[in-house]
Coordinates of N, CA and C in Angstrom, one line a residue:
M1 N 49.4 -40.2 220.2 CA 48.8 -38.8 220.2 C 47.7 -38.7 221.3
P2 N 47.3 -37.5 221.7 CA 46.3 -37.4 222.7 C 44.8 -38.3 222.1
R3 N 44.2 -38.9 222.9 CA 43.1 -39.8 222.3 C 42.0 -38.9 221.5
P4 N 41.7 -39.2 220.4 CA 40.8 -38.4 219.5 C 39.2 -38.5 220.2
C5 N 38.5 -37.8 220.3 CA 37.4 -37.7 220.6 C 36.2 -38.1 219.4
L6 N 35.6 -39.1 219.4 CA 34.7 -39.5 218.4 C 33.4 -38.8 218.4
V7 N 32.9 -38.6 217.2 CA 31.7 -37.7 216.9 C 30.4 -38.5 217.6
P8 N 29.6 -37.8 218.6 CA 28.6 -38.4 219.1 C 27.5 -38.9 218.0
G9 N 27.2 -40.2 218.2 CA 26.0 -40.7 217.1 C 26.6 -41.4 216.0
T10 N 27.7 -41.0 215.5 CA 28.3 -41.6 214.3 C 29.6 -42.4 214.5
G11 N 30.4 -41.9 215.6 CA 31.8 -42.7 216.0 C 32.8 -42.3 215.0
A12 N 32.5 -41.2 214.0 CA 33.4 -40.7 213.2 C 34.7 -40.2 213.8
G13 N 35.7 -40.1 213.2 CA 37.0 -39.6 213.9 C 37.2 -38.1 213.5
V14 N 36.3 -37.7 212.4 CA 36.3 -36.2 212.0 C 34.9 -35.8 211.9
A15 N 34.7 -34.5 212.1 CA 33.4 -34.0 211.9 C 33.4 -32.8 211.0
A16 N 32.5 -32.5 209.8 CA 32.6 -31.3 209.0 C 31.7 -30.2 209.7
I17 N 32.5 -29.1 209.8 CA 31.5 -27.9 210.7 C 31.7 -26.8 209.7
A18 N 30.7 -25.9 209.8 CA 30.9 -24.7 209.1 C 32.0 -23.7 209.2
G19 N 32.9 -23.4 208.2 CA 33.8 -22.5 208.2 C 33.4 -21.0 208.2
L20 N 34.4 -20.1 207.9 CA 34.3 -18.7 208.0 C 33.7 -18.5 206.5
G21 N 33.7 -19.1 205.6 CA 33.0 -18.9 204.2 C 32.0 -19.9 204.1
S22 N 31.7 -20.0 202.8 CA 30.7 -21.1 202.5 C 31.1 -22.5 202.6
D23 N 32.4 -22.8 202.7 CA 32.7 -24.1 202.8 C 32.8 -24.7 204.0
S24 N 32.7 -25.9 204.3 CA 32.9 -26.6 205.5 C 34.2 -26.9 205.8
V25 N 34.8 -27.4 207.1 CA 36.0 -27.7 207.2 C 35.9 -29.0 208.2
L26 N 37.0 -29.8 207.9 CA 37.1 -31.0 208.8 C 37.7 -30.8 210.0
V27 N 37.3 -31.2 211.2 CA 37.9 -31.1 212.4 C 38.0 -32.4 213.3
R28 N 39.1 -32.4 214.0 CA 39.1 -33.6 214.6 C 39.6 -32.9 216.3
V29 N 38.8 -33.5 217.2 CA 39.0 -33.0 218.4 C 39.9 -33.9 219.3
H30 N 40.7 -33.7 220.2 CA 41.4 -34.6 220.9 C 41.1 -34.2 222.5
E31 N 41.5 -35.2 223.3 CA 41.3 -35.0 224.8 C 42.3 -34.0 225.1
W32 N 42.1 -33.3 226.2 CA 42.8 -32.2 226.6 C 43.9 -33.0 227.5
V33 N 45.2 -32.3 227.3 CA 46.3 -32.8 228.2 C 47.1 -31.4 228.7
D34 N 47.3 -31.4 229.9 CA 48.1 -30.4 230.6 C 49.5 -30.9 230.5
G35 N 50.4 -30.1 230.1 CA 51.9 -30.3 229.9 C 52.7 -29.3 229.6
S36 N 54.0 -29.5 229.2 CA 55.0 -28.6 228.7 C 55.5 -29.2 227.5
I37 N 56.2 -28.2 226.6 CA 56.9 -28.5 225.4 C 58.4 -28.8 225.9
P38 N 59.1 -30.0 225.6 CA 60.4 -30.2 226.2 C 61.4 -29.3 225.0
T39 N 62.5 -29.2 225.5 CA 63.7 -28.6 224.5 C 64.7 -29.5 224.3
A40 N 65.6 -29.4 223.5 CA 66.8 -30.1 223.4 C 68.2 -29.4 224.0
P41 N 68.9 -30.4 224.5 CA 68.8 -31.7 224.6 C 67.9 -32.4 225.6
A42 N 67.3 -33.4 225.2 CA 66.2 -33.9 226.0 C 66.9 -34.7 227.1
P43 N 66.0 -35.0 228.3 CA 66.6 -35.9 229.3 C 66.6 -37.2 228.9
I44 N 67.6 -38.0 229.3 CA 67.8 -39.4 228.8 C 66.5 -40.1 228.6
G45 N 65.9 -40.2 229.8 CA 64.6 -41.1 229.8 C 63.7 -40.7 228.8
L46 N 63.5 -39.4 228.4 CA 62.4 -38.8 227.3 C 63.0 -39.3 226.1
A47 N 64.4 -39.3 225.8 CA 65.0 -39.6 224.4 C 64.7 -41.1 224.2
A48 N 64.8 -42.0 225.2 CA 64.5 -43.3 225.1 C 63.0 -43.6 224.6
E49 N 62.2 -42.7 225.3 CA 60.5 -43.0 225.2 C 60.3 -42.6 223.6
I50 N 61.1 -41.5 223.2 CA 60.9 -41.0 221.9 C 61.4 -42.1 220.8
G51 N 62.4 -42.6 221.2 CA 63.1 -43.7 220.2 C 62.0 -44.9 220.1
A52 N 61.4 -45.1 221.4 CA 60.5 -46.3 221.4 C 59.2 -45.9 220.5
A53 N 58.8 -44.8 220.7 CA 57.4 -44.3 220.0 C 57.8 -44.3 218.4
L54 N 59.0 -43.9 218.1 CA 59.2 -44.0 216.5 C 59.3 -45.4 216.2
A55 N 59.9 -46.3 216.9 CA 59.5 -47.6 216.4 C 58.3 -48.3 216.3
A56 N 57.5 -47.7 217.2 CA 55.8 -48.3 217.0 C 55.4 -47.5 215.9
I57 N 55.5 -46.3 215.6 CA 54.9 -45.7 214.3 C 55.4 -46.2 213.2
H58 N 56.8 -46.8 213.2 CA 57.4 -47.5 212.0 C 56.7 -49.0 211.9
R59 N 56.4 -49.4 212.9 CA 55.8 -50.7 212.8 C 54.6 -50.9 212.3
V60 N 53.6 -49.6 212.5 CA 52.3 -49.7 211.9 C 52.2 -48.9 210.7
G61 N 53.2 -48.1 210.3 CA 53.3 -47.4 209.2 C 53.3 -48.2 207.9
F62 N 52.3 -48.5 207.2 CA 52.3 -49.2 206.0 C 53.2 -48.7 204.9
E63 N 53.6 -49.6 204.1 CA 54.7 -49.2 203.0 C 54.0 -48.4 201.8
C64 N 54.6 -47.5 201.3 CA 53.9 -46.8 200.5 C 54.1 -47.3 198.9
G65 N 53.4 -47.1 198.2 CA 53.5 -47.5 196.7 C 54.8 -46.9 195.9
Q66 N 54.9 -47.6 194.8 CA 56.2 -47.1 194.0 C 56.2 -45.6 193.4
Y67 N 55.0 -45.0 193.7 CA 54.9 -43.9 193.0 C 55.0 -42.7 194.2
A68 N 55.2 -43.2 195.4 CA 55.2 -42.3 196.5 C 56.5 -41.5 196.5
E69 N 56.4 -40.4 197.0 CA 57.4 -39.4 197.1 C 57.7 -38.9 198.4
V70 N 58.9 -38.5 198.9 CA 59.4 -37.9 200.1 C 59.0 -36.5 200.0
D71 N 58.4 -36.0 201.0 CA 58.1 -34.5 201.1 C 59.3 -33.6 200.6
P72 N 59.2 -32.6 199.8 CA 60.3 -31.9 199.3 C 61.0 -31.2 200.5
W73 N 60.4 -30.9 201.6 CA 60.9 -30.3 202.6 C 62.3 -30.9 202.9
Y74 N 62.2 -32.2 202.8 CA 63.6 -33.2 203.0 C 64.3 -33.4 201.7
R75 N 64.3 -32.7 200.7 CA 64.8 -33.0 199.4 C 65.1 -31.7 198.8
A76 N 65.6 -30.6 199.6 CA 66.1 -29.4 199.1 C 67.0 -29.4 197.8
A77 N 66.6 -28.8 196.8 CA 67.3 -28.9 195.4 C 67.2 -27.5 194.9
Y78 N 67.7 -26.4 195.5 CA 67.5 -25.0 194.9 C 68.6 -24.9 193.9
G79 N 69.8 -25.2 194.0 CA 71.0 -25.0 193.3 C 71.7 -23.8 193.6
A80 N 73.1 -23.8 193.2 CA 74.0 -22.7 193.5 C 73.6 -21.4 193.2
A81 N 72.8 -21.3 191.9 CA 72.3 -20.1 191.5 C 71.4 -19.2 192.3
H82 N 70.6 -20.2 192.7 CA 69.6 -19.6 193.6 C 70.0 -19.1 195.0
W83 N 71.0 -19.9 195.5 CA 71.5 -19.3 196.9 C 72.3 -18.1 196.6
R84 N 73.1 -17.9 195.4 CA 73.9 -16.9 195.1 C 73.1 -15.7 195.0
G85 N 71.9 -16.1 194.2 CA 71.1 -14.8 194.0 C 70.4 -14.2 195.2
L86 N 70.0 -15.0 196.0 CA 69.5 -14.6 197.5 C 70.7 -13.6 198.3
A87 N 71.9 -14.1 198.0 CA 72.9 -13.3 198.9 C 73.2 -12.0 198.0
D88 N 73.0 -12.0 196.8 CA 73.1 -10.9 196.0 C 72.0 -9.8 196.3
R89 N 70.8 -10.5 196.4 CA 69.6 -9.4 196.6 C 69.8 -9.0 198.0
G90 N 70.1 -9.9 198.9 CA 70.5 -9.5 200.3 C 71.3 -8.3 200.7
E91 N 72.6 -8.5 199.9 CA 73.4 -7.4 199.9 C 72.9 -6.0 199.3
R92 N 72.3 -6.0 198.2 CA 71.8 -4.9 197.5 C 70.6 -4.3 198.7
A93 N 70.0 -5.1 199.4 CA 68.9 -4.5 200.1 C 69.6 -4.2 201.6
G94 N 70.8 -4.5 201.8 CA 71.4 -3.9 203.2 C 71.2 -4.9 204.3
R95 N 70.7 -6.1 203.8 CA 70.5 -7.0 205.1 C 71.9 -7.6 205.7
G96 N 71.8 -7.5 207.0 CA 72.9 -8.1 207.7 C 73.3 -9.5 207.6
W97 N 72.2 -10.3 207.0 CA 73.0 -11.8 207.1 C 73.4 -12.1 205.7
A98 N 73.3 -11.2 204.8 CA 73.8 -11.5 203.4 C 75.1 -12.1 203.1
R99 N 76.3 -11.2 204.0 CA 77.3 -11.7 203.8 C 77.7 -13.1 204.3
R100 N 77.2 -13.3 205.6 CA 77.1 -14.7 206.2 C 76.4 -15.9 205.1
L101 N 75.4 -15.5 204.6 CA 74.8 -16.5 203.7 C 75.8 -16.8 202.5
R102 N 76.4 -15.6 201.8 CA 77.5 -15.9 200.9 C 78.7 -16.9 201.4
A103 N 79.1 -16.5 202.6 CA 80.1 -17.4 203.3 C 79.7 -18.9 203.4
T104 N 78.4 -19.0 203.4 CA 77.8 -20.4 203.7 C 77.4 -21.1 202.4
L105 N 77.7 -20.4 201.4 CA 77.4 -21.1 200.0 C 78.0 -22.3 199.8
P106 N 79.3 -22.7 200.0 CA 79.9 -23.8 200.1 C 79.3 -25.1 200.8
V107 N 78.7 -24.6 202.1 CA 78.3 -25.6 202.9 C 76.9 -25.9 202.3
L108 N 76.2 -25.1 201.8 CA 74.9 -25.4 201.0 C 75.0 -26.1 199.9
A109 N 76.2 -26.1 199.2 CA 76.5 -27.0 198.1 C 76.7 -28.3 198.6
E110 N 77.3 -28.7 199.6 CA 77.6 -29.7 200.3 C 76.1 -30.5 200.7
V111 N 75.5 -29.7 201.4 CA 74.0 -30.3 201.7 C 73.2 -30.7 200.5
E112 N 73.2 -29.7 199.6 CA 72.4 -30.2 198.5 C 73.1 -31.6 197.7
A113 N 74.2 -31.6 197.7 CA 75.0 -32.8 197.2 C 74.5 -34.0 197.8
L114 N 74.7 -33.9 199.2 CA 74.1 -35.1 199.9 C 72.6 -35.4 199.7
V115 N 71.9 -34.6 199.6 CA 70.3 -34.6 199.2 C 70.3 -35.3 197.9
A116 N 70.9 -34.8 196.9 CA 70.9 -35.5 195.6 C 71.3 -36.9 195.6
A117 N 72.3 -37.2 196.3 CA 72.6 -38.7 196.6 C 71.7 -39.5 197.2
R118 N 71.1 -39.0 198.3 CA 69.9 -39.6 198.9 C 68.9 -39.8 197.9
T119 N 68.5 -38.9 197.1 CA 67.1 -39.1 196.2 C 67.7 -40.0 195.2
A120 N 68.8 -40.2 194.8 CA 69.1 -41.3 193.8 C 69.3 -42.6 194.4
Q121 N 69.3 -42.7 195.6 CA 69.3 -44.2 196.4 C 67.9 -44.9 196.3
S122 N 67.9 -46.0 196.0 CA 66.6 -46.8 196.2 C 66.5 -47.4 197.6
M123 N 65.2 -47.0 198.1 CA 64.9 -47.3 199.4 C 63.3 -47.4 199.7
S124 N 62.9 -48.1 200.7 CA 61.7 -48.2 201.1 C 61.0 -47.0 201.9
L125 N 59.9 -46.6 201.4 CA 59.1 -45.7 202.0 C 58.0 -46.1 203.1
L126 N 57.8 -45.5 204.1 CA 56.9 -45.9 205.2 C 56.1 -44.5 205.3
V127 N 54.9 -44.7 205.8 CA 54.3 -43.6 206.4 C 54.7 -43.3 207.6
C128 N 55.4 -42.1 207.9 CA 56.1 -41.8 209.1 C 55.4 -40.5 209.6
H129 N 55.8 -40.1 210.9 CA 55.2 -39.0 211.5 C 56.0 -37.6 210.7
S130 N 57.1 -37.8 210.4 CA 57.7 -36.8 209.3 C 58.2 -35.4 210.1
D131 N 58.0 -35.3 211.4 CA 58.4 -33.9 212.0 C 58.4 -34.2 213.6
L132 N 59.0 -35.2 214.1 CA 59.1 -35.5 215.4 C 60.3 -34.8 216.1
V133 N 60.1 -33.4 216.3 CA 61.0 -32.6 216.8 C 60.5 -32.2 218.4
P134 N 61.2 -31.8 219.2 CA 60.9 -31.3 220.5 C 59.6 -30.5 220.5
G135 N 59.4 -29.5 219.6 CA 58.3 -28.7 219.6 C 57.0 -29.2 219.4
N136 N 57.1 -30.5 218.8 CA 55.8 -31.3 218.7 C 55.6 -32.5 219.5
V137 N 56.0 -32.3 220.6 CA 55.8 -33.3 221.7 C 55.3 -32.4 222.9
L138 N 54.3 -33.0 223.7 CA 53.7 -32.4 224.6 C 54.0 -33.5 226.0
V139 N 54.8 -33.2 226.9 CA 55.1 -33.9 227.8 C 54.2 -33.6 229.1
S140 N 53.2 -34.4 229.5 CA 52.2 -34.3 230.4 C 52.7 -34.1 231.9
V141 N 51.8 -33.6 232.8 CA 52.4 -33.4 234.1 C 52.7 -34.7 234.8
E142 N 52.2 -35.9 234.4 CA 52.5 -37.0 234.8 C 53.9 -37.6 234.4
G143 N 54.6 -36.8 233.3 CA 55.6 -37.3 232.6 C 55.5 -38.0 231.3
R144 N 54.3 -38.2 230.7 CA 54.2 -39.1 229.6 C 54.2 -38.1 228.4
P145 N 55.2 -38.5 227.4 CA 55.1 -37.8 226.2 C 53.9 -38.1 225.1
W146 N 53.3 -37.0 224.6 CA 52.2 -37.1 223.7 C 52.6 -36.5 222.4
I147 N 52.7 -37.0 221.3 CA 53.0 -36.6 220.1 C 52.0 -35.9 219.3
L148 N 52.3 -34.7 219.0 CA 51.3 -33.7 218.3 C 51.7 -33.5 216.9
D149 N 51.0 -32.6 216.2 CA 51.1 -32.1 214.8 C 51.5 -33.4 213.9
W150 N 50.6 -34.1 213.4 CA 50.6 -35.1 212.5 C 50.3 -34.7 211.0
D151 N 50.2 -33.4 210.8 CA 49.7 -32.8 209.6 C 50.9 -33.1 208.4
D152 N 52.2 -33.4 208.8 CA 53.0 -33.7 207.7 C 53.3 -35.2 207.6
A153 N 52.4 -35.8 208.3 CA 52.7 -37.5 208.2 C 52.6 -37.9 206.7
G154 N 53.6 -38.7 206.4 CA 53.5 -39.2 205.0 C 54.6 -39.9 204.6
P155 N 55.1 -40.3 203.4 CA 56.0 -41.1 203.0 C 57.6 -40.5 203.4
W156 N 58.4 -41.3 204.1 CA 59.8 -41.2 204.2 C 60.4 -42.4 204.7
N157 N 61.9 -42.3 204.5 CA 62.5 -43.6 205.0 C 62.7 -43.5 206.4
A158 N 62.3 -45.0 207.0 CA 62.6 -45.0 208.4 C 63.9 -44.4 209.1
A159 N 64.8 -44.9 208.4 CA 66.2 -44.5 209.0 C 66.5 -43.1 208.9
E160 N 66.1 -42.5 207.9 CA 66.2 -41.0 207.9 C 65.4 -40.1 208.9
E161 N 64.3 -40.9 209.3 CA 63.4 -40.2 210.3 C 64.2 -40.3 211.8
V162 N 64.7 -41.4 211.8 CA 65.4 -41.9 213.1 C 66.6 -40.8 213.2
A163 N 67.3 -40.8 212.2 CA 68.6 -39.8 212.2 C 68.2 -38.3 212.5
A164 N 67.1 -38.1 211.8 CA 66.4 -36.6 212.2 C 66.1 -36.3 213.5
A165 N 65.5 -37.5 214.0 CA 65.1 -37.3 215.4 C 66.3 -37.3 216.4
V166 N 67.2 -38.1 216.3 CA 68.6 -38.1 217.1 C 69.2 -36.7 217.0
V167 N 69.2 -36.1 215.9 CA 69.9 -34.8 215.8 C 69.0 -33.7 216.6
S168 N 67.8 -33.8 216.1 CA 66.8 -32.8 216.9 C 66.8 -32.7 218.2
W169 N 66.7 -34.1 218.8 CA 66.6 -34.1 220.5 C 67.9 -34.4 221.0
S170 N 68.9 -34.4 220.5 CA 70.3 -34.4 221.1 C 71.3 -33.5 220.9
T171 N 70.9 -32.4 220.2 CA 71.9 -31.3 220.0 C 72.1 -30.3 221.1
G172 N 73.1 -30.0 221.6 CA 73.6 -28.8 222.6 C 73.5 -27.6 221.8
P173 N 73.4 -26.4 222.8 CA 73.4 -25.2 222.5 C 74.5 -24.7 221.4
Q174 N 75.4 -25.4 221.3 CA 76.5 -24.9 220.3 C 76.6 -25.9 219.1
G175 N 75.6 -26.6 218.9 CA 75.4 -27.7 218.0 C 76.0 -28.9 218.0
E176 N 76.5 -29.1 219.6 CA 77.4 -30.3 219.8 C 76.5 -31.7 220.0
P177 N 76.9 -32.8 219.6 CA 75.9 -33.9 220.0 C 76.1 -34.3 221.5
R178 N 75.0 -34.3 222.2 CA 75.0 -34.9 223.5 C 75.0 -36.3 223.4
E179 N 76.0 -37.0 223.6 CA 76.1 -38.4 223.1 C 75.2 -39.3 224.0
R180 N 75.1 -39.2 225.3 CA 74.3 -40.0 226.0 C 72.7 -39.9 225.7
V181 N 72.4 -38.9 225.3 CA 70.9 -38.5 224.8 C 70.8 -39.2 223.4
A182 N 71.7 -39.1 222.5 CA 71.7 -39.7 221.1 C 71.5 -41.1 221.3
L183 N 72.5 -41.7 222.1 CA 72.5 -43.2 222.4 C 71.4 -43.7 222.8
A184 N 70.7 -43.0 224.0 CA 69.4 -43.3 224.5 C 68.4 -43.5 223.5
L185 N 68.1 -42.7 222.5 CA 67.2 -42.7 221.5 C 67.4 -43.5 220.7
V186 N 68.6 -44.1 220.3 CA 68.9 -45.1 219.3 C 68.6 -46.4 220.0
E187 N 69.0 -46.5 221.3 CA 68.8 -47.7 222.1 C 67.3 -47.9 222.2
G188 N 66.6 -46.9 222.4 CA 65.2 -47.1 222.8 C 64.4 -47.5 221.4
Y189 N 64.9 -47.0 220.5 CA 64.4 -47.5 219.2 C 64.6 -49.1 219.0
R190 N 65.8 -49.5 219.0 CA 66.2 -50.8 218.9 C 65.5 -51.6 219.7
R191 N 65.4 -51.4 221.0 CA 64.9 -52.2 222.0 C 63.4 -52.4 221.7
A192 N 62.7 -51.4 221.3 CA 61.4 -51.6 220.8 C 61.0 -52.1 219.5
G193 N 62.2 -52.8 218.9 CA 62.0 -53.7 217.7 C 62.5 -52.9 216.5
G194 N 62.8 -51.6 216.7 CA 63.1 -50.9 215.3 C 64.5 -51.2 214.8
V195 N 64.6 -51.3 213.6 CA 66.0 -51.9 212.8 C 66.1 -50.9 211.7
F196 N 67.4 -50.2 211.8 CA 67.7 -49.5 210.8 C 69.3 -49.6 210.5
S197 N 69.8 -49.0 209.4 CA 71.2 -49.0 209.1 C 71.5 -47.6 208.8
C198 N 72.6 -47.0 209.2 CA 73.0 -45.7 209.1 C 74.5 -45.7 208.6
G199 N 74.9 -46.6 207.6 CA 76.2 -46.5 207.0 C 76.7 -45.4 206.4
S200 N 75.7 -44.7 205.7 CA 76.2 -43.6 204.8 C 75.7 -42.3 205.4
P201 N 76.3 -41.1 205.0 CA 76.2 -39.9 205.4 C 74.9 -39.3 204.9
T202 N 74.4 -40.0 203.8 CA 73.2 -39.6 203.2 C 72.0 -39.7 204.0
V203 N 72.2 -40.5 205.2 CA 71.0 -40.8 205.8 C 70.6 -39.5 206.8
L204 N 71.6 -38.5 206.8 CA 71.2 -37.4 207.4 C 71.0 -36.2 206.6
A205 N 70.6 -36.6 205.2 CA 70.2 -35.4 204.1 C 68.9 -35.0 204.6
G206 N 68.1 -35.6 205.0 CA 66.7 -35.1 205.3 C 66.7 -33.9 206.4
S207 N 67.3 -34.5 207.5 CA 67.4 -33.3 208.4 C 68.2 -32.1 208.1
L208 N 69.3 -32.1 207.2 CA 70.1 -31.0 206.8 C 69.2 -30.2 205.7
S209 N 68.5 -31.1 204.9 CA 67.5 -30.3 204.0 C 66.4 -29.6 204.7
A210 N 65.8 -30.0 205.9 CA 65.0 -29.3 206.4 C 65.4 -27.9 207.0
V211 N 66.8 -27.9 207.4 CA 67.4 -26.6 207.7 C 67.5 -25.8 206.8
A212 N 68.1 -26.3 205.5 CA 68.1 -25.4 204.3 C 66.9 -24.8 203.7
N213 N 65.8 -25.5 203.9 CA 64.5 -25.2 203.5 C 64.1 -24.0 204.5
W214 N 64.3 -24.3 205.8 CA 63.9 -23.1 206.7 C 64.6 -21.9 206.6
L215 N 65.9 -22.0 206.2 CA 66.5 -20.8 205.7 C 66.1 -20.0 204.6
D216 N 65.7 -21.0 203.5 CA 65.2 -20.3 202.4 C 64.0 -19.5 202.7
L217 N 63.1 -20.2 203.4 CA 61.6 -19.7 203.9 C 61.8 -18.4 204.6
N218 N 62.8 -18.1 205.6 CA 63.0 -17.1 206.3 C 63.6 -15.9 205.5
V219 N 64.5 -16.3 204.7 CA 65.1 -15.2 203.8 C 64.0 -14.7 202.8
R220 N 63.1 -15.5 202.2 CA 61.9 -14.9 201.8 C 61.0 -13.9 202.4
R221 N 60.8 -14.4 203.8 CA 60.1 -13.6 204.7 C 60.7 -12.2 204.9
S222 N 62.0 -12.1 205.0 CA 62.7 -11.2 205.4 C 62.6 -10.1 204.1
F223 N 62.3 -10.5 202.9 CA 62.2 -9.7 201.9 C 60.9 -9.1 201.7
D224 N 59.8 -9.5 202.3 CA 58.4 -9.3 202.3 C 58.0 -8.0 202.8
D225 N 57.8 -7.2 201.9 CA 57.5 -5.6 202.1 C 56.3 -5.5 203.1
A226 N 55.2 -6.5 203.0 CA 54.3 -6.4 203.7 C 54.3 -6.9 205.3
A227 N 55.4 -7.7 205.6 CA 55.9 -7.9 206.8 C 56.2 -6.9 207.9
E228 N 55.6 -6.8 208.9 CA 55.9 -5.8 210.1 C 57.2 -6.1 210.7
G229 N 57.7 -4.9 211.3 CA 59.1 -4.9 211.7 C 59.3 -6.1 212.6
R230 N 58.5 -6.6 213.4 CA 58.8 -7.7 214.5 C 58.8 -8.8 213.6
D231 N 58.1 -9.0 212.7 CA 58.1 -10.4 211.8 C 59.5 -10.4 210.9
R232 N 59.9 -9.2 210.4 CA 61.2 -9.4 209.8 C 62.2 -9.6 210.6
Q233 N 62.2 -9.1 212.0 CA 63.5 -9.3 212.8 C 63.1 -10.8 213.4
Q234 N 62.0 -11.5 213.4 CA 62.3 -12.8 213.8 C 62.7 -13.7 212.5
A235 N 62.4 -13.1 211.1 CA 62.7 -13.9 210.2 C 64.5 -13.9 210.2
E236 N 65.0 -12.8 210.3 CA 66.4 -12.6 210.4 C 67.0 -13.3 211.4
A237 N 66.5 -13.4 212.5 CA 66.9 -14.2 213.8 C 67.0 -15.7 213.4
E238 N 65.9 -16.2 212.6 CA 65.8 -17.6 212.1 C 67.0 -17.8 211.2
I239 N 67.2 -16.8 210.3 CA 68.3 -17.0 209.2 C 69.7 -17.1 209.8
A240 N 69.9 -16.4 210.8 CA 71.2 -16.7 211.5 C 71.4 -17.8 212.3
G241 N 70.2 -18.3 212.9 CA 70.2 -19.7 213.4 C 70.5 -20.8 212.5
A242 N 69.8 -20.8 211.3 CA 69.9 -21.8 210.2 C 71.2 -21.8 209.9
L243 N 71.9 -20.5 209.4 CA 73.1 -20.7 209.0 C 74.3 -21.2 209.9
R244 N 74.2 -20.8 211.6 CA 74.9 -21.5 212.1 C 74.7 -23.1 212.3
E245 N 73.4 -23.4 212.3 CA 73.4 -25.0 212.2 C 73.7 -25.6 211.2
L246 N 73.6 -25.2 210.2 CA 74.1 -25.9 209.0 C 75.7 -26.2 209.1
A247 N 76.4 -25.1 209.4 CA 77.9 -25.3 209.6 C 78.1 -26.1 210.7
W248 N 77.4 -26.1 212.0 CA 77.7 -27.0 213.1 C 77.3 -28.4 212.6
R249 N 76.3 -28.6 212.0 CA 76.1 -30.1 211.5 C 76.9 -30.7 210.7
L250 N 77.3 -29.8 209.5 CA 78.2 -30.6 208.6 C 79.6 -30.8 209.2
A251 N 80.1 -30.1 210.0 CA 81.3 -30.0 210.7 C 81.5 -31.3 211.6
R252 N 80.3 -31.7 212.2 CA 80.1 -32.9 213.0 C 79.5 -34.1 212.3
L253 N 79.4 -34.0 211.0 CA 78.8 -34.9 210.4 C 79.2 -36.5 210.8
D254 N 80.5 -36.7 210.7 CA 81.1 -38.1 211.2 C 80.6 -38.5 212.5
R255 N 80.6 -37.5 213.5 CA 80.3 -37.9 214.9 C 78.8 -38.3 214.8
W256 N 77.9 -37.6 214.2 CA 76.7 -38.1 214.3 C 76.5 -39.6 213.6
L257 N 77.1 -39.7 212.5 CA 77.2 -41.2 212.1 C 77.5 -42.2 213.0
D258 N 78.5 -41.9 213.8 CA 79.1 -42.8 214.8 C 78.1 -43.0 215.8
L259 N 77.4 -42.2 216.3 CA 76.3 -42.3 217.3 C 75.1 -43.0 216.7
L260 N 74.7 -42.6 215.5 CA 73.7 -43.5 214.9 C 73.9 -44.9 214.5
G261 N 75.3 -45.2 214.3 CA 75.9 -46.6 214.3 C 75.8 -47.3 215.6

């Protein structure tokens, strides 16, 4: 990440400052970096650097205790009745996405079955970044990637994080895997000392769950009576995108597994 600026006099990494109310807030300041946010599919060199960065994170990420749990964002488990109810409500409200959501119910059932199978598996959990998508990386004008947004850092399985990163960084505009980009990220991870096994499709459960949760979040936003027209339109665009993405990813599940292996 961009280097943190330590508090003068104490050397602390964070400082308590006055907030808007009576409570203070903890703030960490980083050095400024000029740069731009990349998009997928990433350049091959950048994908290799992201893989190497993940390996470094996993080397220093200490193992979590036996009571640690993966963030629910990667363990979607709403159930068929929930999704069916959202489709019913959307149809009653005349939402344009409702019929598409109903058609996607079998896909959502497959996603949640994969998530349930992953949840039942015994696996080690490390402190991971947990959200290493292109939108959370800043590429400096010198070409160096800086990893941002560590707010979700916490327990996750290393192989799942690698799989999620591969999909996030190497997906083309129609959901197709860009093979050279995917292989560059995996190779960058392994060359930097990262070791992982991706023999089961459940390794992709976390990345699929994230899309399902994003879908649910935006469906609820579209029902928000207090939301302005532009916010509702944005939510409906995100719903359409999430529904397409779920279908694309499941249709290519075997190909993603091949690339990860």
